[in-house]
PDB file of C-alpha atoms in Angstrom:
ATOM      1  CA  MET A 162      33.776  81.459  94.026  1.00 59.00           C
ATOM      2  CA  THR A 163      33.042  78.571  92.863  1.00 66.00           C
ATOM      3  CA  LEU A 164      34.694  75.110  94.162  1.00 66.00           C
ATOM      4  CA  ASP A 165      36.626  74.483  91.186  1.00 70.00           C
ATOM      5  CA  ALA A 166      38.767  77.352  92.445  1.00 68.00           C
ATOM      6  CA  LEU A 167      39.586  75.528  95.629  1.00 75.00           C
ATOM      7  CA  GLN A 168      40.561  72.558  93.560  1.00 82.00           C
ATOM      8  CA  ILE A 169      44.306  71.657  93.655  1.00 83.00           C
ATOM      9  CA  ASP A 170      46.103  70.119  90.635  1.00 88.00           C
ATOM     10  CA  PRO A 171      47.137  66.775  91.133  1.00 91.00           C
ATOM     11  CA  LEU A 172      50.249  67.564  88.782  1.00 94.00           C
ATOM     12  CA  ALA A 173      51.138  70.759  90.651  1.00 92.00           C
ATOM     13  CA  LEU A 174      50.942  69.217  94.096  1.00 93.00           C
ATOM     14  CA  ALA A 175      53.285  66.320  93.015  1.00 95.00           C
ATOM     15  CA  ALA A 176      55.704  69.249  91.613  1.00 95.00           C
ATOM     16  CA  ILE A 177      55.355  71.260  94.783  1.00 95.00           C
ATOM     17  CA  ALA A 178      56.226  67.680  96.677  1.00 96.00           C
ATOM     18  CA  GLY A 179      58.897  66.768  94.619  1.00 96.00           C
ATOM     19  CA  MET A 180      60.573  70.341  94.946  1.00 96.00           C
ATOM     20  CA  ALA A 181      60.504  69.841  98.723  1.00 96.00           C
ATOM     21  CA  LEU A 182      62.097  66.395  98.773  1.00 96.00           C
ATOM     22  CA  VAL A 183      64.726  67.573  96.545  1.00 95.00           C
ATOM     23  CA  THR A 184      65.146  70.624  98.725  1.00 93.00           C
ATOM     24  CA  TYR A 185      65.129  68.550 101.861  1.00 95.00           C
ATOM     25  CA  ALA A 186      67.574  65.859 100.273  1.00 95.00           C
ATOM     26  CA  SER A 187      70.164  68.699  99.295  1.00 91.00           C
ATOM     27  CA  ARG A 188      70.074  70.110 102.777  1.00 90.00           C
ATOM     28  CA  ILE A 189      69.945  66.658 105.021  1.00 94.00           C
ATOM     29  CA  GLY A 190      72.488  65.433 102.664  1.00 91.00           C
ATOM     30  CA  GLY A 191      75.366  68.431 103.028  1.00 86.00           C
ATOM     31  CA  TRP A 192      74.847  68.172 106.796  1.00 88.00           C
ATOM     32  CA  LEU A 193      75.359  64.175 106.559  1.00 91.00           C
ATOM     33  CA  VAL A 194      78.624  64.795 104.633  1.00 86.00           C
ATOM     34  CA  ILE A 195      79.877  67.457 106.420  1.00 84.00           C
ATOM     35  CA  ARG A 196      79.217  66.223 110.093  1.00 86.00           C
ATOM     36  CA  ARG A 197      81.814  63.278 109.605  1.00 86.00           C
ATOM     37  CA  LEU A 198      84.974  65.552 108.485  1.00 86.00           C
ATOM     38  CA  VAL A 199      87.036  67.433 110.723  1.00 86.00           C
ATOM     39  CA  VAL A 200      86.719  70.950 109.370  1.00 84.00           C
ATOM     40  CA  SER A 201      89.320  73.147 109.984  1.00 88.00           C
ATOM     41  CA  GLY A 202      91.614  76.278 109.049  1.00 92.00           C
ATOM     42  CA  ARG A 203      90.897  77.462 105.424  1.00 93.00           C
ATOM     43  CA  ALA A 204      88.013  74.837 104.800  1.00 89.00           C
ATOM     44  CA  ARG A 205      86.286  76.163 107.777  1.00 89.00           C
ATOM     45  CA  ALA A 206      86.579  79.726 106.813  1.00 93.00           C
ATOM     46  CA  ALA A 207      85.271  78.820 103.533  1.00 92.00           C
ATOM     47  CA  LEU A 208      82.227  77.357 104.646  1.00 87.00           C
ATOM     48  CA  GLU A 209      81.425  80.019 107.294  1.00 89.00           C
ATOM     49  CA  ALA A 210      81.595  82.581 104.221  1.00 92.00           C
ATOM     50  CA  VAL A 211      78.846  80.541 102.218  1.00 90.00           C
ATOM     51  CA  PRO A 212      76.031  82.215 103.741  1.00 87.00           C
ATOM     52  CA  GLY A 213      77.005  85.585 103.025  1.00 87.00           C
ATOM     53  CA  ALA A 214      78.420  84.810  99.485  1.00 92.00           C
ATOM     54  CA  VAL A 215      74.699  83.327  98.423  1.00 90.00           C
ATOM     55  CA  LEU A 216      72.806  86.283  99.671  1.00 87.00           C
ATOM     56  CA  ALA A 217      75.082  88.329  97.688  1.00 88.00           C
ATOM     57  CA  ALA A 218      74.698  86.010  94.842  1.00 92.00           C
ATOM     58  CA  VAL A 219      70.940  86.358  95.475  1.00 89.00           C
ATOM     59  CA  ILE A 220      70.579  90.072  96.018  1.00 87.00           C
ATOM     60  CA  THR A 221      73.164  91.724  93.330  1.00 89.00           C
ATOM     61  CA  PRO A 222      71.359  90.716  90.463  1.00 90.00           C
ATOM     62  CA  ALA A 223      68.093  92.170  91.646  1.00 84.00           C
ATOM     63  CA  VAL A 224      70.069  95.666  93.243  1.00 87.00           C
ATOM     64  CA  LEU A 225      71.769  96.149  89.602  1.00 87.00           C
ATOM     65  CA  ALA A 226      68.916  95.238  87.326  1.00 89.00           C
ATOM     66  CA  THR A 227      65.775  96.708  89.109  1.00 88.00           C
ATOM     67  CA  GLY A 228      66.615 100.461  88.947  1.00 90.00           C
ATOM     68  CA  PRO A 229      68.182 103.217  90.436  1.00 92.00           C
ATOM     69  CA  ALA A 230      66.026 103.731  93.620  1.00 92.00           C
ATOM     70  CA  GLU A 231      66.895  99.515  94.483  1.00 92.00           C
ATOM     71  CA  THR A 232      70.467 100.210  93.737  1.00 93.00           C
ATOM     72  CA  ALA A 233      70.438 103.518  96.146  1.00 95.00           C
ATOM     73  CA  ALA A 234      68.550 101.803  98.659  1.00 94.00           C
ATOM     74  CA  ALA A 235      70.923  98.833  98.721  1.00 93.00           C
ATOM     75  CA  ALA A 236      74.175 101.350  99.006  1.00 94.00           C
ATOM     76  CA  ILE A 237      72.266 103.032 101.798  1.00 96.00           C
ATOM     77  CA  THR A 238      71.785  99.692 103.855  1.00 94.00           C
ATOM     78  CA  VAL A 239      75.168  98.766 103.058  1.00 93.00           C
ATOM     79  CA  VAL A 240      76.248 101.654 104.972  1.00 96.00           C
ATOM     80  CA  ALA A 241      73.804 101.141 107.462  1.00 96.00           C
ATOM     81  CA  ALA A 242      74.835  97.312 108.022  1.00 93.00           C
ATOM     82  CA  LEU A 243      78.598  98.811 108.731  1.00 95.00           C
ATOM     83  CA  ARG A 244      77.277 100.822 111.640  1.00 95.00           C
ATOM     84  CA  LEU A 245      74.270  99.766 113.120  1.00 95.00           C
ATOM     85  CA  PRO A 246      73.014  96.203 114.209  1.00 94.00           C
ATOM     86  CA  GLN A 247      71.527  93.960 111.705  1.00 91.00           C
ATOM     87  CA  LEU A 248      67.735  94.983 112.364  1.00 95.00           C
ATOM     88  CA  ALA A 249      68.198  98.541 112.217  1.00 96.00           C
ATOM     89  CA  ALA A 250      69.760  98.168 108.741  1.00 94.00           C
ATOM     90  CA  ILE A 251      67.199  96.088 107.535  1.00 93.00           C
ATOM     91  CA  VAL A 252      64.714  98.672 108.696  1.00 96.00           C
ATOM     92  CA  ILE A 253      66.713 101.580 107.100  1.00 96.00           C
ATOM     93  CA  GLY A 254      66.953  99.734 103.889  1.00 94.00           C
ATOM     94  CA  VAL A 255      63.291  99.042 103.587  1.00 94.00           C
ATOM     95  CA  VAL A 256      62.470 102.535 104.314  1.00 96.00           C
ATOM     96  CA  SER A 257      65.105 103.900 101.797  1.00 96.00           C
ATOM     97  CA  VAL A 258      63.721 102.084  99.176  1.00 93.00           C
ATOM     98  CA  VAL A 259      60.044 103.147  99.989  1.00 94.00           C
ATOM     99  CA  ILE A 260      61.125 106.426  99.786  1.00 96.00           C
ATOM    100  CA  LEU A 261      63.397 106.243  97.115  1.00 95.00           C
ATOM    101  CA  ARG A 262      60.767 104.746  94.927  1.00 93.00           C
ATOM    102  CA  ALA A 263      58.324 107.582  95.855  1.00 94.00           C
ATOM    103  CA  VAL A 264      60.520 110.334  94.809  1.00 93.00           C
ATOM    104  CA  LEU A 265      62.208 108.529  91.751  1.00 90.00           C
ATOM    105  CA  TYR A 266      59.425 107.136  90.039  1.00 81.00           C
TER     106      TYR A 266
END
């Protein structure tokens, strides 16, 4: 390994720093706005549903676009999550995708 491999491109470092700054600004900006509002009723219910909706929006394309093993593992995980604690559902999901990939591919 040469020392050139350990050098950081200043443009890449600036891009990473910029992305971190924008991410932090979006998070702190939402917190600053929402802390001044009285949230109740339907608005509270909508805000409480946001994490699940974001998670579903992130996971669903991967589940549907990757293959039958991942789709079946997702279905198994959903069923497990309805019956078991969250950690157990995660473990079952990971194990099922590993087994299904070994069997189906």
